[in-house]
PDB file of C-alpha atoms in Angstrom:
ATOM      1  CA  MET A   3    -109.856-161.387  19.903  1.00 48.00           C
ATOM      2  CA  ALA A   4    -107.504-158.717  18.603  1.00 59.00           C
ATOM      3  CA  PRO A   5    -108.288-155.189  19.831  1.00 72.00           C
ATOM      4  CA  PHE A   6    -110.074-152.900  17.374  1.00 92.00           C
ATOM      5  CA  LEU A   7    -107.769-149.963  18.136  1.00 97.00           C
ATOM      6  CA  ALA A   8    -104.044-149.635  17.551  1.00 97.00           C
ATOM      7  CA  TYR A   9    -102.310-148.625  20.773  1.00 97.00           C
ATOM      8  CA  GLU A  10     -99.175-148.262  22.857  1.00 97.00           C
ATOM      9  CA  ASP A  11     -99.023-150.192  26.126  1.00 96.00           C
ATOM     10  CA  LYS A  12     -95.806-149.258  27.890  1.00 94.00           C
ATOM     11  CA  GLY A  13     -94.384-149.518  31.363  1.00 90.00           C
ATOM     12  CA  THR A  14     -92.610-151.973  33.581  1.00 71.00           C
ATOM     13  CA  GLN A  15     -95.192-152.076  36.374  1.00 64.00           C
ATOM     14  CA  ARG A  16     -97.952-153.893  34.529  1.00 63.00           C
ATOM     15  CA  ASP A  17     -99.683-154.853  37.770  1.00 61.00           C
ATOM     16  CA  THR A  18    -100.183-151.263  38.912  1.00 65.00           C
ATOM     17  CA  PRO A  19    -103.807-150.701  39.934  1.00 60.00           C
ATOM     18  CA  LEU A  20    -103.849-147.300  38.246  1.00 92.00           C
ATOM     19  CA  PRO A  21    -102.596-147.260  34.666  1.00 95.00           C
ATOM     20  CA  LEU A  22    -102.491-143.885  32.924  1.00 97.00           C
ATOM     21  CA  VAL A  23    -104.672-143.812  29.797  1.00 98.00           C
ATOM     22  CA  LEU A  24    -104.021-141.015  27.280  1.00 98.00           C
ATOM     23  CA  VAL A  25    -106.640-139.951  24.705  1.00 98.00           C
ATOM     24  CA  HIS A  26    -105.422-137.823  21.816  1.00 98.00           C
ATOM     25  CA  GLY A  27    -107.216-134.948  20.108  1.00 98.00           C
ATOM     26  CA  HIS A  28    -108.300-134.172  16.542  1.00 98.00           C
ATOM     27  CA  PRO A  29    -106.761-134.584  14.019  1.00 98.00           C
ATOM     28  CA  PHE A  30    -103.848-136.313  15.703  1.00 98.00           C
ATOM     29  CA  ASP A  31    -102.803-139.793  16.797  1.00 98.00           C
ATOM     30  CA  ARG A  32    -101.180-141.497  19.761  1.00 98.00           C
ATOM     31  CA  THR A  33     -97.719-140.133  18.871  1.00 98.00           C
ATOM     32  CA  MET A  34     -98.812-136.790  20.309  1.00 98.00           C
ATOM     33  CA  TRP A  35     -98.262-138.411  23.713  1.00 98.00           C
ATOM     34  CA  ALA A  36     -94.634-139.401  23.040  1.00 98.00           C
ATOM     35  CA  PRO A  37     -93.198-137.111  25.770  1.00 98.00           C
ATOM     36  CA  GLN A  38     -95.644-138.489  28.330  1.00 98.00           C
ATOM     37  CA  LEU A  39     -95.002-142.117  27.391  1.00 97.00           C
ATOM     38  CA  ALA A  40     -91.284-141.482  27.786  1.00 97.00           C
ATOM     39  CA  ALA A  41     -91.699-139.709  31.115  1.00 97.00           C
ATOM     40  CA  PHE A  42     -94.176-141.993  32.877  1.00 95.00           C
ATOM     41  CA  ALA A  43     -93.682-145.494  31.453  1.00 94.00           C
ATOM     42  CA  PRO A  44     -90.548-146.084  33.573  1.00 91.00           C
ATOM     43  CA  SER A  45     -92.705-145.948  36.720  1.00 90.00           C
ATOM     44  CA  ARG A  46     -96.209-147.028  35.701  1.00 93.00           C
ATOM     45  CA  ARG A  47     -98.266-148.575  32.942  1.00 95.00           C
ATOM     46  CA  VAL A  48     -99.230-146.066  30.247  1.00 96.00           C
ATOM     47  CA  ILE A  49    -101.778-146.864  27.519  1.00 97.00           C
ATOM     48  CA  ALA A  50    -102.256-144.588  24.505  1.00 98.00           C
ATOM     49  CA  PRO A  51    -104.685-145.694  21.769  1.00 98.00           C
ATOM     50  CA  ASP A  52    -105.226-144.379  18.277  1.00 98.00           C
ATOM     51  CA  LEU A  53    -108.907-143.477  18.155  1.00 98.00           C
ATOM     52  CA  ARG A  54    -110.972-145.008  15.367  1.00 97.00           C
ATOM     53  CA  GLY A  55    -110.339-143.074  12.174  1.00 97.00           C
ATOM     54  CA  TYR A  56    -106.911-141.887  13.321  1.00 98.00           C
ATOM     55  CA  GLY A  57    -103.356-143.183  13.190  1.00 97.00           C
ATOM     56  CA  ALA A  58    -103.169-146.924  12.621  1.00 97.00           C
ATOM     57  CA  SER A  59    -106.728-147.659  13.786  1.00 97.00           C
ATOM     58  CA  PRO A  60    -109.480-148.554  11.297  1.00 96.00           C
ATOM     59  CA  VAL A  61    -111.414-145.800   9.544  1.00 96.00           C
ATOM     60  CA  VAL A  62    -115.195-146.069   9.803  1.00 93.00           C
ATOM     61  CA  PRO A  63    -116.849-143.458   7.535  1.00 92.00           C
ATOM     62  CA  GLY A  64    -120.047-141.647   8.432  1.00 96.00           C
ATOM     63  CA  ILE A  65    -120.581-140.223  11.915  1.00 97.00           C
ATOM     64  CA  THR A  66    -118.600-141.176  15.025  1.00 97.00           C
ATOM     65  CA  PRO A  67    -120.296-139.898  18.207  1.00 97.00           C
ATOM     66  CA  LEU A  68    -118.206-139.352  21.310  1.00 98.00           C
ATOM     67  CA  SER A  69    -120.020-142.307  22.881  1.00 97.00           C
ATOM     68  CA  VAL A  70    -118.563-144.626  20.233  1.00 97.00           C
ATOM     69  CA  PHE A  71    -115.041-143.364  20.912  1.00 97.00           C
ATOM     70  CA  ALA A  72    -115.641-143.948  24.629  1.00 98.00           C
ATOM     71  CA  GLU A  73    -116.975-147.473  24.073  1.00 97.00           C
ATOM     72  CA  ASP A  74    -113.951-148.292  21.918  1.00 97.00           C
ATOM     73  CA  ILE A  75    -111.672-147.238  24.761  1.00 97.00           C
ATOM     74  CA  ALA A  76    -113.610-149.295  27.280  1.00 97.00           C
ATOM     75  CA  ASP A  77    -113.402-152.340  25.013  1.00 97.00           C
ATOM     76  CA  LEU A  78    -109.657-151.891  24.548  1.00 97.00           C
ATOM     77  CA  LEU A  79    -109.077-151.550  28.288  1.00 96.00           C
ATOM     78  CA  ASP A  80    -111.153-154.689  28.852  1.00 96.00           C
ATOM     79  CA  GLU A  81    -108.868-156.533  26.426  1.00 95.00           C
ATOM     80  CA  LEU A  82    -105.803-155.165  28.220  1.00 94.00           C
ATOM     81  CA  LYS A  83    -107.272-156.023  31.636  1.00 93.00           C
ATOM     82  CA  ALA A  84    -107.048-152.426  32.841  1.00 93.00           C
ATOM     83  CA  GLU A  85    -110.113-152.256  35.059  1.00 94.00           C
ATOM     84  CA  ARG A  86    -109.482-148.906  36.793  1.00 95.00           C
ATOM     85  CA  PHE A  87    -107.227-146.093  35.617  1.00 97.00           C
ATOM     86  CA  VAL A  88    -106.411-142.412  35.496  1.00 98.00           C
ATOM     87  CA  LEU A  89    -107.869-140.995  32.282  1.00 98.00           C
ATOM     88  CA  ALA A  90    -106.351-138.011  30.483  1.00 98.00           C
ATOM     89  CA  GLY A  91    -107.640-136.397  27.311  1.00 98.00           C
ATOM     90  CA  LEU A  92    -106.678-133.317  25.318  1.00 98.00           C
ATOM     91  CA  SER A  93    -109.084-131.238  23.207  1.00 98.00           C
ATOM     92  CA  MET A  94    -111.507-133.726  21.579  1.00 98.00           C
ATOM     93  CA  GLY A  95    -109.794-136.313  23.770  1.00 98.00           C
ATOM     94  CA  GLY A  96    -110.901-134.326  26.807  1.00 98.00           C
ATOM     95  CA  GLN A  97    -114.494-134.431  25.605  1.00 98.00           C
ATOM     96  CA  ILE A  98    -114.141-138.175  25.062  1.00 98.00           C
ATOM     97  CA  ALA A  99    -112.787-138.445  28.616  1.00 98.00           C
ATOM     98  CA  MET A 100    -115.876-136.637  29.881  1.00 98.00           C
ATOM     99  CA  GLU A 101    -118.054-139.057  27.909  1.00 98.00           C
ATOM    100  CA  CYS A 102    -116.118-141.953  29.439  1.00 98.00           C
ATOM    101  CA  TYR A 103    -116.875-140.567  32.881  1.00 98.00           C
ATOM    102  CA  ARG A 104    -120.559-140.324  31.943  1.00 98.00           C
ATOM    103  CA  LEU A 105    -120.648-143.940  30.770  1.00 98.00           C
ATOM    104  CA  PHE A 106    -118.377-145.723  33.264  1.00 98.00           C
ATOM    105  CA  PRO A 107    -117.370-143.435  36.171  1.00 98.00           C
ATOM    106  CA  GLU A 108    -116.618-146.403  38.430  1.00 97.00           C
ATOM    107  CA  ARG A 109    -113.556-147.251  36.316  1.00 97.00           C
ATOM    108  CA  ILE A 110    -111.963-143.793  36.489  1.00 98.00           C
ATOM    109  CA  ALA A 111    -109.800-142.934  39.489  1.00 97.00           C
ATOM    110  CA  GLY A 112    -108.671-139.532  38.269  1.00 98.00           C
ATOM    111  CA  LEU A 113    -109.573-137.261  35.365  1.00 98.00           C
ATOM    112  CA  VAL A 114    -107.218-134.992  33.390  1.00 98.00           C
ATOM    113  CA  LEU A 115    -108.860-132.472  31.054  1.00 98.00           C
ATOM    114  CA  ALA A 116    -106.359-130.594  28.889  1.00 98.00           C
ATOM    115  CA  ASP A 117    -107.183-127.771  26.470  1.00 98.00           C
ATOM    116  CA  THR A 118    -110.815-128.771  26.139  1.00 98.00           C
ATOM    117  CA  PHE A 119    -114.306-127.481  26.958  1.00 98.00           C
ATOM    118  CA  PRO A 120    -117.558-129.077  28.152  1.00 98.00           C
ATOM    119  CA  THR A 121    -120.350-127.196  26.382  1.00 97.00           C
ATOM    120  CA  ALA A 122    -122.600-128.582  23.665  1.00 97.00           C
ATOM    121  CA  GLU A 123    -122.148-127.322  20.128  1.00 95.00           C
ATOM    122  CA  THR A 124    -124.075-124.239  19.029  1.00 95.00           C
ATOM    123  CA  GLU A 125    -126.209-124.346  15.902  1.00 95.00           C
ATOM    124  CA  ALA A 126    -123.604-122.260  14.094  1.00 96.00           C
ATOM    125  CA  GLY A 127    -120.898-124.585  15.370  1.00 95.00           C
ATOM    126  CA  LYS A 128    -122.783-127.612  14.056  1.00 96.00           C
ATOM    127  CA  ARG A 129    -122.994-126.066  10.616  1.00 97.00           C
ATOM    128  CA  ALA A 130    -119.294-125.181  10.712  1.00 96.00           C
ATOM    129  CA  ARG A 131    -118.252-128.705  11.707  1.00 96.00           C
ATOM    130  CA  ASP A 132    -120.405-130.255   8.990  1.00 96.00           C
ATOM    131  CA  ALA A 133    -118.960-127.836   6.436  1.00 97.00           C
ATOM    132  CA  MET A 134    -115.424-128.649   7.532  1.00 97.00           C
ATOM    133  CA  ALA A 135    -116.171-132.370   7.293  1.00 97.00           C
ATOM    134  CA  ASP A 136    -117.328-131.845   3.701  1.00 97.00           C
ATOM    135  CA  ARG A 137    -114.222-129.816   2.963  1.00 97.00           C
ATOM    136  CA  LEU A 138    -111.837-132.432   4.341  1.00 98.00           C
ATOM    137  CA  LEU A 139    -113.544-135.164   2.324  1.00 97.00           C
ATOM    138  CA  GLY A 140    -113.302-133.035  -0.811  1.00 97.00           C
ATOM    139  CA  GLU A 141    -109.867-131.482  -0.406  1.00 97.00           C
ATOM    140  CA  GLY A 142    -107.918-133.670   1.984  1.00 97.00           C
ATOM    141  CA  MET A 143    -106.097-132.580   5.131  1.00 98.00           C
ATOM    142  CA  ARG A 144    -103.164-130.439   3.953  1.00 98.00           C
ATOM    143  CA  GLY A 145    -104.925-127.114   3.446  1.00 97.00           C
ATOM    144  CA  TYR A 146    -106.596-127.366   6.843  1.00 97.00           C
ATOM    145  CA  ALA A 147    -103.322-128.381   8.477  1.00 98.00           C
ATOM    146  CA  ASP A 148    -101.512-125.412   6.976  1.00 98.00           C
ATOM    147  CA  GLU A 149    -104.229-123.025   8.165  1.00 97.00           C
ATOM    148  CA  VAL A 150    -104.460-124.150  11.791  1.00 97.00           C
ATOM    149  CA  LEU A 151    -100.888-125.210  12.561  1.00 98.00           C
ATOM    150  CA  HIS A 152    -100.061-122.001  14.418  1.00 97.00           C
ATOM    151  CA  ARG A 153    -103.208-122.224  16.486  1.00 97.00           C
ATOM    152  CA  MET A 154    -102.541-125.848  17.393  1.00 98.00           C
ATOM    153  CA  VAL A 155     -99.032-124.884  18.471  1.00 98.00           C
ATOM    154  CA  ALA A 156     -97.777-121.365  19.034  1.00 97.00           C
ATOM    155  CA  PRO A 157     -95.832-119.752  16.172  1.00 97.00           C
ATOM    156  CA  TYR A 158     -92.796-119.673  18.458  1.00 97.00           C
ATOM    157  CA  ALA A 159     -92.955-123.436  19.163  1.00 97.00           C
ATOM    158  CA  ASP A 160     -89.907-125.569  18.465  1.00 97.00           C
ATOM    159  CA  ALA A 161     -89.578-126.375  14.755  1.00 98.00           C
ATOM    160  CA  ASP A 162     -89.496-130.116  15.427  1.00 98.00           C
ATOM    161  CA  VAL A 163     -92.750-129.869  17.385  1.00 98.00           C
ATOM    162  CA  GLN A 164     -94.376-127.884  14.584  1.00 98.00           C
ATOM    163  CA  ALA A 165     -93.257-130.501  12.057  1.00 98.00           C
ATOM    164  CA  HIS A 166     -94.587-133.352  14.228  1.00 98.00           C
ATOM    165  CA  VAL A 167     -97.987-131.705  14.619  1.00 98.00           C
ATOM    166  CA  HIS A 168     -98.263-130.911  10.918  1.00 98.00           C
ATOM    167  CA  ARG A 169     -97.260-134.480  10.067  1.00 98.00           C
ATOM    168  CA  MET A 170     -99.975-135.908  12.325  1.00 98.00           C
ATOM    169  CA  MET A 171    -102.623-133.683  10.790  1.00 98.00           C
ATOM    170  CA  THR A 172    -101.701-134.379   7.179  1.00 98.00           C
ATOM    171  CA  GLY A 173    -101.381-138.099   7.940  1.00 98.00           C
ATOM    172  CA  THR A 174    -104.942-138.363   9.249  1.00 98.00           C
ATOM    173  CA  ASP A 175    -107.492-140.027   6.980  1.00 98.00           C
ATOM    174  CA  PRO A 176    -110.084-137.430   5.889  1.00 98.00           C
ATOM    175  CA  GLY A 177    -112.865-139.987   6.322  1.00 97.00           C
ATOM    176  CA  GLY A 178    -111.976-140.541   9.974  1.00 97.00           C
ATOM    177  CA  ALA A 179    -111.597-136.821  10.641  1.00 98.00           C
ATOM    178  CA  ALA A 180    -114.924-136.019   8.988  1.00 98.00           C
ATOM    179  CA  ALA A 181    -116.752-138.726  10.931  1.00 98.00           C
ATOM    180  CA  ALA A 182    -115.371-137.330  14.184  1.00 98.00           C
ATOM    181  CA  LEU A 183    -116.332-133.758  13.281  1.00 97.00           C
ATOM    182  CA  ARG A 184    -119.905-134.810  12.556  1.00 98.00           C
ATOM    183  CA  GLY A 185    -120.036-136.766  15.795  1.00 97.00           C
ATOM    184  CA  ARG A 186    -118.687-133.904  17.887  1.00 96.00           C
ATOM    185  CA  ALA A 187    -121.335-131.630  16.434  1.00 96.00           C
ATOM    186  CA  GLN A 188    -123.907-133.816  18.226  1.00 95.00           C
ATOM    187  CA  ARG A 189    -122.175-133.932  21.609  1.00 96.00           C
ATOM    188  CA  PRO A 190    -124.086-133.297  24.836  1.00 96.00           C
ATOM    189  CA  ASP A 191    -123.398-130.548  27.346  1.00 98.00           C
ATOM    190  CA  TYR A 192    -121.059-131.893  30.039  1.00 98.00           C
ATOM    191  CA  ARG A 193    -121.193-128.927  32.418  1.00 98.00           C
ATOM    192  CA  GLY A 194    -123.660-130.614  34.739  1.00 98.00           C
ATOM    193  CA  LEU A 195    -121.637-133.816  34.669  1.00 98.00           C
ATOM    194  CA  LEU A 196    -118.525-131.968  35.833  1.00 98.00           C
ATOM    195  CA  THR A 197    -120.282-130.866  39.030  1.00 98.00           C
ATOM    196  CA  ARG A 198    -120.921-134.544  39.853  1.00 98.00           C
ATOM    197  CA  VAL A 199    -117.382-135.843  39.317  1.00 98.00           C
ATOM    198  CA  THR A 200    -116.352-137.592  42.537  1.00 98.00           C
ATOM    199  CA  VAL A 201    -112.667-138.220  41.730  1.00 98.00           C
ATOM    200  CA  PRO A 202    -109.742-135.783  41.681  1.00 98.00           C
ATOM    201  CA  ALA A 203    -109.351-133.815  38.459  1.00 98.00           C
ATOM    202  CA  LEU A 204    -106.570-131.848  36.810  1.00 98.00           C
ATOM    203  CA  VAL A 205    -107.388-129.094  34.319  1.00 98.00           C
ATOM    204  CA  VAL A 206    -104.488-128.013  32.106  1.00 98.00           C
ATOM    205  CA  VAL A 207    -104.378-125.337  29.410  1.00 98.00           C
ATOM    206  CA  GLY A 208    -101.780-123.524  27.342  1.00 98.00           C
ATOM    207  CA  ALA A 209    -101.676-119.827  28.194  1.00 98.00           C
ATOM    208  CA  ASP A 210    -101.843-118.905  24.504  1.00 98.00           C
ATOM    209  CA  ASP A 211    -104.545-121.407  23.498  1.00 98.00           C
ATOM    210  CA  THR A 212    -107.122-119.681  21.267  1.00 97.00           C
ATOM    211  CA  PHE A 213    -109.205-122.801  20.555  1.00 97.00           C
ATOM    212  CA  THR A 214    -109.939-123.461  24.239  1.00 97.00           C
ATOM    213  CA  PRO A 215    -108.747-120.389  26.142  1.00 98.00           C
ATOM    214  CA  VAL A 216    -107.811-120.111  29.795  1.00 98.00           C
ATOM    215  CA  ALA A 217    -111.311-118.845  30.615  1.00 98.00           C
ATOM    216  CA  ASP A 218    -112.769-122.193  29.519  1.00 97.00           C
ATOM    217  CA  ALA A 219    -110.307-124.056  31.721  1.00 98.00           C
ATOM    218  CA  ALA A 220    -111.074-121.803  34.676  1.00 98.00           C
ATOM    219  CA  ALA A 221    -114.807-122.485  34.285  1.00 98.00           C
ATOM    220  CA  MET A 222    -114.223-126.246  34.277  1.00 98.00           C
ATOM    221  CA  HIS A 223    -111.965-125.918  37.311  1.00 98.00           C
ATOM    222  CA  ALA A 224    -114.696-124.006  39.141  1.00 98.00           C
ATOM    223  CA  ALA A 225    -117.319-126.624  38.279  1.00 98.00           C
ATOM    224  CA  LEU A 226    -115.326-129.675  39.353  1.00 98.00           C
ATOM    225  CA  PRO A 227    -115.601-130.492  43.085  1.00 98.00           C
ATOM    226  CA  ASP A 228    -111.942-131.559  43.536  1.00 97.00           C
ATOM    227  CA  ALA A 229    -109.776-130.004  40.855  1.00 98.00           C
ATOM    228  CA  THR A 230    -106.412-128.363  40.255  1.00 98.00           C
ATOM    229  CA  LEU A 231    -105.831-125.832  37.470  1.00 98.00           C
ATOM    230  CA  ARG A 232    -102.477-125.528  35.710  1.00 98.00           C
ATOM    231  CA  VAL A 233    -101.849-122.871  33.057  1.00 98.00           C
ATOM    232  CA  ILE A 234     -98.758-123.654  30.978  1.00 98.00           C
ATOM    233  CA  ASP A 235     -96.924-120.535  29.832  1.00 98.00           C
ATOM    234  CA  GLY A 236     -95.319-120.536  26.407  1.00 98.00           C
ATOM    235  CA  ALA A 237     -97.840-122.948  24.883  1.00 98.00           C
ATOM    236  CA  ALA A 238    -100.982-122.876  22.777  1.00 98.00           C
ATOM    237  CA  HIS A 239    -103.344-125.846  22.212  1.00 98.00           C
ATOM    238  CA  LEU A 240    -100.815-128.677  22.712  1.00 98.00           C
ATOM    239  CA  PRO A 241     -98.845-127.887  25.877  1.00 98.00           C
ATOM    240  CA  ASN A 242     -97.940-131.566  26.313  1.00 98.00           C
ATOM    241  CA  LEU A 243     -95.784-131.232  23.170  1.00 98.00           C
ATOM    242  CA  GLU A 244     -94.873-127.553  23.325  1.00 98.00           C
ATOM    243  CA  ARG A 245     -93.815-127.528  26.985  1.00 98.00           C
ATOM    244  CA  PRO A 246     -93.522-131.213  27.932  1.00 98.00           C
ATOM    245  CA  GLU A 247     -91.457-130.671  31.081  1.00 98.00           C
ATOM    246  CA  GLU A 248     -94.020-128.298  32.574  1.00 98.00           C
ATOM    247  CA  PHE A 249     -96.935-130.465  31.467  1.00 98.00           C
ATOM    248  CA  ASN A 250     -95.312-133.608  32.852  1.00 98.00           C
ATOM    249  CA  ALA A 251     -94.562-131.895  36.154  1.00 98.00           C
ATOM    250  CA  ALA A 252     -98.242-130.986  36.567  1.00 98.00           C
ATOM    251  CA  LEU A 253     -99.359-134.471  35.551  1.00 98.00           C
ATOM    252  CA  GLY A 254     -96.823-136.133  37.843  1.00 96.00           C
ATOM    253  CA  GLU A 255     -98.000-134.099  40.826  1.00 97.00           C
ATOM    254  CA  PHE A 256    -101.566-135.060  40.042  1.00 97.00           C
ATOM    255  CA  LEU A 257    -100.747-138.760  39.811  1.00 96.00           C
ATOM    256  CA  THR A 258     -99.109-138.553  43.218  1.00 93.00           C
ATOM    257  CA  HIS A 259    -102.222-136.843  44.573  1.00 89.00           C
ATOM    258  CA  VAL A 260    -104.508-139.524  43.138  1.00 93.00           C
ATOM    259  CA  SER A 261    -102.488-142.465  44.425  1.00 77.00           C
ATOM    260  CA  PRO A 262     -99.353-141.607  46.411  1.00 63.00           C
ATOM    261  CA  SER A 263     -98.193-145.225  46.659  1.00 54.00           C
ATOM    262  CA  ASP A 264     -98.523-145.778  42.923  1.00 48.00           C
ATOM    263  CA  ALA A 265     -96.953-142.658  41.409  1.00 42.00           C
TER     264      ALA A 265
END
């Protein structure tokens, strides 16, 4: 059976016991992980899916809860015969990674949470996400992309990075983005879950991130039993694209910590 999700599956060591699985944020696609695929595929298997509603994956209108995103990832990894892995997610992808840990912790050998936060949505936040979903369905993605570009990446970010991020946002199907927004509005509170994580974790955040500021990352770091915190200077919400060398250095150190023989 063909996988439901579009994906990249790179790397020469396909038999590694610990593939690296990368989960993108909203409203992006798997190309946001291009610097990490290039850096880590020469030494390990790296899998980067397009979430449902994003990139080349099918769009399913309505509401997409985080649990559905997580189940899609589990199904894809079953198809690819990746039983256990290091899971990394950024922003919404980080919340999906937390949901994955809630649903199938035995499959996750290490957890990377980048520019994300664990709390449930407030009532005001729920209304705002529903209103934004309506707006995207009515207006499309461009106005939103123009408004938030310089919060997604810092205004001083490289012009090519800014163009890439804007292109991902405007290329996203409004139906997929709206379904994800409505689903995220219903997410649970993961703060208690973080205190029960039994595998090593890496928390990463851009120093100039205003969506998920350093204080949020520090709180997650404090809650996780075995965690490292890395603050990336000169970056906002997408340090993996804005400062890929620094991000990759932190991720590479973490992979070595999780499995020295496999990094």
